[in-house]
Amino acid sequence: MINILTPVSQGDGVVLKAPLSGYILPIEQVPDPVFAQKMVGDGISIDPISNVLIAPCDGEIIQIHPSYHALTLKTPEGLEVLMHIGLNTVTLRGEGFQPKVKMGDRIQTGDPLIEFDIDYVALNAKSLLTQIVITNSDQVVDFKTYSGYAIAGENVILELSLIPKVSENIPTSNQIITSDEITIPNPTGLHARPSAVLANLAKKYQSKIRLKRGDQDANVKSVVALMGLEVNHGDRVVLIAQGADAAAAIAELCEAIRSGLGEEGTPPMAAPASIAKLDIAAPPPHRRSDDPNLLLGVAASSGVAVGYTFRVREQEIKVVERGDNPNTERRKLETAIEQAKLEVEALRAKIHGQGDPGKAAIFAAHQELLEDPELMEISTSAIDKGNSAAFAWKQTFTNSAEELAKLHNELLSQRANDVRDVGQRVLRILTGVNSTKPIYPNHTILIAEDLTPSDMATLDRSKVIGFCTVAGGTTSHVAILARSLGIPAIAGTEAQVLDLTDGTPVILDGNKGTLKLNPTSAEMEQVKALQIKIAEKRKADVANGMKPAMTQDGYRMEVVANIGSKIEAETSVQLGGEGVGLLRTEFIFMDRSSAPTEDEQTEIYSSIAQVLGKEKPLIIRTLDVGGDKPLPYLPIPHEENPFLGERGIRVGFDRPEILRTQLRAILRSATSGNLKILFPMIARLEEIKMAKAMLEEEREKLKTPGVSVGIMVEIPAAAMMAEQFAKEVDFFSIGTNDLTQYTLAMDRGHPKLAPFVDGLNPALLKLIDLTVKGANQQGKWVGVCGGIASDSQAIPLLIGLGVKELSVSVPSIPTIKAQIRELSLVQCQELAQKALNAETGAEVRALVEAG
Ligand code: PEP
Ligand code: MG
C-alpha cells in the first residue's frame, strides 16, 4: 500500500532560445550514447549553420571547458545549461574555438559565448551537432522541445517547467509517497554492502528518497548516510519519496529491502568463506594479555612472520580555510572527485588484472563513496559559506568517518577507514600534496593505527611481510586485502603496539592473532627456518629461471608473461619469461583522458618489442574495455549487464577509428620484434572475419608485412566452435577468467560467488579440451592467459590437455618453470583425462593433489 500526496503549488518556467541557427534534433538521435541516453541530462541538439554560440537565456558562466568547446551557464532559477559544440570536439584541444566569456561572467540572452571555426570543426570532429542539455534535469518537471529550423537568438527551442520553489516543510514536487513499514531482514542490518545495493537502486530514480527510522532519517542515495543511520536487523523503517517517479521508486525499493538486498535467505556457506563467515561474526572481543611480551589482537590473515616493526603514521594535509568564489571552489572539488574516480578505477582494473575479484570489489565500494551525494551536499554547503574546497571536503569526510567509527555495529564502524581513504585521496588531489611513500627496511612488520586499502594496494611487497593494526577487525577491507595478498596480519591489536620503537623484533602470528615482542632466539629461529626454506626455493627457481620449462619426459612448454606496461616486460625477461602472451593494452592507457594517438601507440608497442628482441613473441591484445574495465577516454553507456554488453571487440566495431588506429600502430611496430595480434571477446565467426578485414585494409594502406592473428577464447561459443575458428586464426589464447564467468554465469567480481568461480570446474576443462582439439585439427596452437595459468594445481592439467603456452603473472614465471621441470607429460595426460570425468572443481583439485 502506498499513500499519495498531491502537489501544493505549480512550477516556474525557463525558456531557452536557440544558441545557434540550424535544424533542431531530438537529443535521443545524437550519435553519442552519452548524450542520446541522457547521461549528462535531458535537452536538445542543433545541427548548426552559424558559428557563434550565443546565450540562450540570462545567467552566469559557471564552467568553461579548458578546450573551449563547451560551457555551462546557470540561470537565475538555478538551472544549469550545458552547451556542447560538436561531438568528440574535446580531442581538438581548443583548436578552432575562441571563448568570448570567462568564468563568473554574468550574461544576457544573445550575448556571444564561443566563436568557432565551423569548417575546421566539421572536418576534424565526429560531428558538428551541438547539444543544449540541462545537467540538473531533476529540477525540471516538464520539457517542451521544439522542432524544425531555428534562428539563433530568435526562436525558442526549449520550454522548461521547474519543480516549484516552496517554503520549508511543504512538499517540493508533484507527489510524495510514503511506504508501509518494512522490517529489516538482514542479519547484520544495513551494513556497507546492502546499503550500497540500496543506494544504487535509488539512484535510478529522480525523486528525492529518504529512509526513516523513528525520528531519524537519511538520504537513500547516500551510502554514507544510510550506514550512519545504523539500521539493525529487525528495525522498522519507512521510505518516503518525492518526485515524478516516486511511486515506482517506492515499489521497487520496498521490495528490494524486504527481500534482503541480495542478502537475506542466503545460507552463510554460500558466501565466500573468508567474507561470509566474518560478516555474521560478533565484534572481536577486546583481548588483553598478562604477558608484557605478548600483545593480543584478532587473526585477520593467516600465516606467521618474523620481522621488525615499522610504524606508519597518517599524513596530515594542511588546508586553507577560506576559498575563492564558491563556483570556482565547487568546480575544484568536482574535478578532484572525478580525478579520484579515475585513480580508483585504475587501481581496481590493475587488481582485476591480477585476477582477484574480492580485492577489486573493495575499490568498487570506494567508487560508490566518491559518488555519495551526502558527502557532496555537505561539502558544497560548506563551500557556499566561503570555505575552500579542500577545507570543506576535509571537514566533511573526517566528520563522516568519525560518526561511522562511533557506531556499535562492527561492520559499519570499520567502513570509517574506507571513508578516510577515499577522503584523503581527494584531498591530496585538491591540495597537490603527494602521498609520501616511506622506505621500508627489509622484513618490515607494519604497525599502524589503521591502514587503508590504497596503502595496501601500493605497498612494497618485497619488504613488508606482515601487518598489525590497532583498528579494524576480521571484516575490514584491510584484512580482506591482506588475505588476498597472502600476507599474515592481525587487527584490533592492543594500543601499546603504537609505542613500540621502530625495529623491535617481533613474531606476528596471523593464525592466533598475536604479536610476540622480543622473542627468544630459539623462537625466532624456528619461524625463520621455515621462511628460509621458502626463500631458498624461490632463489633457486629464480637462478634457474632461464632454463627451459621442459618436462621430465622432454615436452617443452612456453612460459610467457601477462603484462600491462614496459616495466613488466623488462622484469619478465629478467625472470626468464620467454615472451609476452598477453599485453593488456587497456592498462597502458588507463590514466589517459584522451585517446592515445597512432604515433604514441607505435612508440610504446615498439619499445616493448625492443625489450623482448626479435625472437620472443609479443602478443598485443586490442583494447578490451567494457565490463568492469572502463577507460576514461572511451565512455561506455551504462548497461544493465555490462559483461554481456559492449565490451572488447564490440567496442572496437562501434568505434572503428579507435580500433583502426590501434591496428595501424601495431602494424607499424611489427618490424621491431615478433608481434602478434590478439582480438578479445570474440563470440561469432563473423566478428573475427570483420576484425581481420579491418586489419588487412589497414595493412594494405601501410604496405607493411602481415602479422599472426589470434583470438581470446573467453566466451563458451568460441570454445565450442573452435574447429571453425581455427580455420580463421593462427592461434588461440584461452582467457579463463572470462570463460569461467560466462560458463558458470557467475560475475567474476561478485564477492559472494567468488569461491565458486573456479577455473578448474570440469565444465571449463571440457571447454579447454574442445578448444585444443579444434586447434589441432587445423594445426594451430593454444595458449592460456587467464588466471589459472598461474595456478600450480591447474598447470599439470593444462599440460595434459595439450596447451602449448602458459601466459602468467610476471613474479610467478620462475616458480612455474620450475614446477613444469618436475612434471611428466604422460602423467599429466592421465591426470587430465581423469579430471575431465570429475564431478566438481573440488574433486579436480583433490585429484591433482593426490596425483
Ligand atoms: C581472461 O579473461 O582470462 C583474460 C586473460 O582477460 P581479462 O582478464 O583481461 O579479461
Ligand atoms: Mg577476458
mmCIF file of N, CA and C in Angstrom, residues 58-105:
data_model
loop_
_atom_site.group_PDB
_atom_site.id
_atom_site.type_symbol
_atom_site.label_atom_id
_atom_site.label_comp_id
_atom_site.label_asym_id
_atom_site.label_seq_id
_atom_site.Cartn_x
_atom_site.Cartn_y
_atom_site.Cartn_z
ATOM 1 N N ASP A 58 19.419 34.402 -19.856
ATOM 2 C CA ASP A 58 20.295 35.140 -18.939
ATOM 3 C C ASP A 58 20.944 34.146 -17.974
ATOM 4 N N GLY A 59 22.078 34.510 -17.420
ATOM 5 C CA GLY A 59 22.671 33.610 -16.423
ATOM 6 C C GLY A 59 24.103 33.981 -16.099
ATOM 7 N N GLU A 60 24.774 33.029 -15.408
ATOM 8 C CA GLU A 60 26.168 33.234 -15.020
ATOM 9 C C GLU A 60 26.984 32.058 -15.539
ATOM 10 N N ILE A 61 28.179 32.347 -16.055
ATOM 11 C CA ILE A 61 29.016 31.259 -16.572
ATOM 12 C C ILE A 61 29.635 30.535 -15.374
ATOM 13 N N ILE A 62 29.329 29.259 -15.251
ATOM 14 C CA ILE A 62 29.874 28.544 -14.079
ATOM 15 C C ILE A 62 30.907 27.503 -14.481
ATOM 16 N N GLN A 63 31.049 27.275 -15.766
ATOM 17 C CA GLN A 63 32.087 26.326 -16.166
ATOM 18 C C GLN A 63 32.431 26.546 -17.630
ATOM 19 N N ILE A 64 33.744 26.577 -17.920
ATOM 20 C CA ILE A 64 34.176 26.595 -19.319
ATOM 21 C C ILE A 64 35.194 25.479 -19.465
ATOM 22 N N HIS A 65 34.971 24.617 -20.414
ATOM 23 C CA HIS A 65 35.910 23.504 -20.593
ATOM 24 C C HIS A 65 37.248 24.067 -21.069
ATOM 25 N N PRO A 66 38.369 23.509 -20.564
ATOM 26 C CA PRO A 66 39.686 24.024 -20.983
ATOM 27 C C PRO A 66 39.880 23.967 -22.507
ATOM 28 N N SER A 67 39.150 23.102 -23.200
ATOM 29 C CA SER A 67 39.284 23.062 -24.669
ATOM 30 C C SER A 67 38.291 24.005 -25.350
ATOM 31 N N TYR A 68 37.551 24.755 -24.579
ATOM 32 C CA TYR A 68 36.621 25.792 -25.068
ATOM 33 C C TYR A 68 35.529 25.285 -26.013
ATOM 34 N N HIS A 69 35.252 24.006 -26.001
ATOM 35 C CA HIS A 69 34.203 23.516 -26.901
ATOM 36 C C HIS A 69 32.875 23.406 -26.148
ATOM 37 N N ALA A 70 32.908 23.656 -24.853
ATOM 38 C CA ALA A 70 31.686 23.502 -24.059
ATOM 39 C C ALA A 70 31.726 24.451 -22.879
ATOM 40 N N LEU A 71 30.557 24.918 -22.491
ATOM 41 C CA LEU A 71 30.479 25.699 -21.255
ATOM 42 C C LEU A 71 29.110 25.498 -20.618
ATOM 43 N N THR A 72 29.023 25.869 -19.352
ATOM 44 C CA THR A 72 27.753 25.731 -18.636
ATOM 45 C C THR A 72 27.389 27.089 -18.059
ATOM 46 N N LEU A 73 26.129 27.456 -18.208
ATOM 47 C CA LEU A 73 25.680 28.668 -17.518
ATOM 48 C C LEU A 73 24.557 28.309 -16.561
ATOM 49 N N LYS A 74 24.462 29.110 -15.517
ATOM 50 C CA LYS A 74 23.432 28.859 -14.510
ATOM 51 C C LYS A 74 22.404 29.963 -14.618
ATOM 52 N N THR A 75 21.127 29.578 -14.756
ATOM 53 C CA THR A 75 20.075 30.585 -14.884
ATOM 54 C C THR A 75 19.734 31.122 -13.497
ATOM 55 N N PRO A 76 19.065 32.284 -13.424
ATOM 56 C CA PRO A 76 18.701 32.817 -12.097
ATOM 57 C C PRO A 76 17.825 31.831 -11.313
ATOM 58 N N GLU A 77 17.129 30.935 -12.022
ATOM 59 C CA GLU A 77 16.269 29.948 -11.332
ATOM 60 C C GLU A 77 17.074 28.760 -10.826
ATOM 61 N N GLY A 78 18.392 28.728 -11.166
ATOM 62 C CA GLY A 78 19.231 27.628 -10.667
ATOM 63 C C GLY A 78 19.427 26.495 -11.671
ATOM 64 N N LEU A 79 18.893 26.629 -12.885
ATOM 65 C CA LEU A 79 19.100 25.567 -13.876
ATOM 66 C C LEU A 79 20.505 25.670 -14.444
ATOM 67 N N GLU A 80 21.157 24.522 -14.651
ATOM 68 C CA GLU A 80 22.494 24.523 -15.222
ATOM 69 C C GLU A 80 22.398 24.051 -16.664
ATOM 70 N N VAL A 81 22.740 24.960 -17.590
ATOM 71 C CA VAL A 81 22.573 24.662 -19.014
ATOM 72 C C VAL A 81 23.944 24.432 -19.627
ATOM 73 N N LEU A 82 24.183 23.186 -20.034
ATOM 74 C CA LEU A 82 25.455 22.866 -20.678
ATOM 75 C C LEU A 82 25.288 22.994 -22.189
ATOM 76 N N MET A 83 26.220 23.686 -22.827
ATOM 77 C CA MET A 83 26.198 23.743 -24.291
ATOM 78 C C MET A 83 27.487 23.130 -24.790
ATOM 79 N N HIS A 84 27.348 22.118 -25.596
ATOM 80 C CA HIS A 84 28.500 21.326 -26.023
ATOM 81 C C HIS A 84 28.554 21.351 -27.545
ATOM 82 N N ILE A 85 29.565 22.063 -28.078
ATOM 83 C CA ILE A 85 29.650 22.209 -29.538
ATOM 84 C C ILE A 85 30.296 20.970 -30.143
ATOM 85 N N GLY A 86 29.577 20.296 -31.030
ATOM 86 C CA GLY A 86 30.122 19.143 -31.749
ATOM 87 C C GLY A 86 30.242 17.906 -30.888
ATOM 88 N N LEU A 87 30.651 16.809 -31.542
ATOM 89 C CA LEU A 87 30.887 15.551 -30.824
ATOM 90 C C LEU A 87 32.369 15.232 -30.919
ATOM 91 N N ASN A 88 32.922 14.742 -29.805
ATOM 92 C CA ASN A 88 34.360 14.428 -29.726
ATOM 93 C C ASN A 88 35.237 15.655 -29.981
ATOM 94 N N THR A 89 34.683 16.831 -29.759
ATOM 95 C CA THR A 89 35.457 18.043 -30.019
ATOM 96 C C THR A 89 36.518 18.292 -28.951
ATOM 97 N N VAL A 90 36.424 17.537 -27.845
ATOM 98 C CA VAL A 90 37.447 17.683 -26.803
ATOM 99 C C VAL A 90 38.815 17.331 -27.383
ATOM 100 N N THR A 91 38.816 16.430 -28.367
ATOM 101 C CA THR A 91 40.095 15.983 -28.930
ATOM 102 C C THR A 91 40.766 17.087 -29.758
ATOM 103 N N LEU A 92 40.017 18.146 -30.080
ATOM 104 C CA LEU A 92 40.629 19.241 -30.855
ATOM 105 C C LEU A 92 41.485 20.138 -29.956
ATOM 106 N N ARG A 93 41.387 19.888 -28.661
ATOM 107 C CA ARG A 93 42.199 20.619 -27.665
ATOM 108 C C ARG A 93 42.169 22.140 -27.860
ATOM 109 N N GLY A 94 41.004 22.667 -28.141
ATOM 110 C CA GLY A 94 40.856 24.120 -28.213
ATOM 111 C C GLY A 94 41.055 24.694 -29.601
ATOM 112 N N GLU A 95 41.639 23.903 -30.497
ATOM 113 C CA GLU A 95 41.903 24.381 -31.856
ATOM 114 C C GLU A 95 40.583 24.715 -32.535
ATOM 115 N N GLY A 96 40.428 25.931 -33.037
ATOM 116 C CA GLY A 96 39.193 26.301 -33.748
ATOM 117 C C GLY A 96 38.135 26.934 -32.848
ATOM 118 N N PHE A 97 38.404 27.072 -31.533
ATOM 119 C CA PHE A 97 37.403 27.662 -30.635
ATOM 120 C C PHE A 97 37.963 28.924 -29.969
ATOM 121 N N GLN A 98 37.119 29.923 -29.854
ATOM 122 C CA GLN A 98 37.553 31.152 -29.200
ATOM 123 C C GLN A 98 36.501 31.580 -28.192
ATOM 124 N N PRO A 99 36.821 31.501 -26.886
ATOM 125 C CA PRO A 99 35.804 31.861 -25.898
ATOM 126 C C PRO A 99 35.595 33.383 -25.875
ATOM 127 N N LYS A 100 34.368 33.805 -25.666
ATOM 128 C CA LYS A 100 34.060 35.234 -25.595
ATOM 129 C C LYS A 100 33.689 35.640 -24.170
ATOM 130 N N VAL A 101 33.684 34.654 -23.266
ATOM 131 C CA VAL A 101 33.327 34.937 -21.865
ATOM 132 C C VAL A 101 34.311 34.213 -20.968
ATOM 133 N N LYS A 102 34.269 34.537 -19.661
ATOM 134 C CA LYS A 102 35.107 33.806 -18.713
ATOM 135 C C LYS A 102 34.256 33.381 -17.521
ATOM 136 N N MET A 103 34.833 32.518 -16.702
ATOM 137 C CA MET A 103 34.120 32.004 -15.530
ATOM 138 C C MET A 103 33.592 33.150 -14.678
ATOM 139 N N GLY A 104 32.374 33.021 -14.232
ATOM 140 C CA GLY A 104 31.812 34.013 -13.329
ATOM 141 C C GLY A 104 31.143 35.180 -14.047
ATOM 142 N N ASP A 105 31.309 35.293 -15.380
ATOM 143 C CA ASP A 105 30.664 36.393 -16.110
ATOM 144 C C ASP A 105 29.142 36.255 -16.030
#
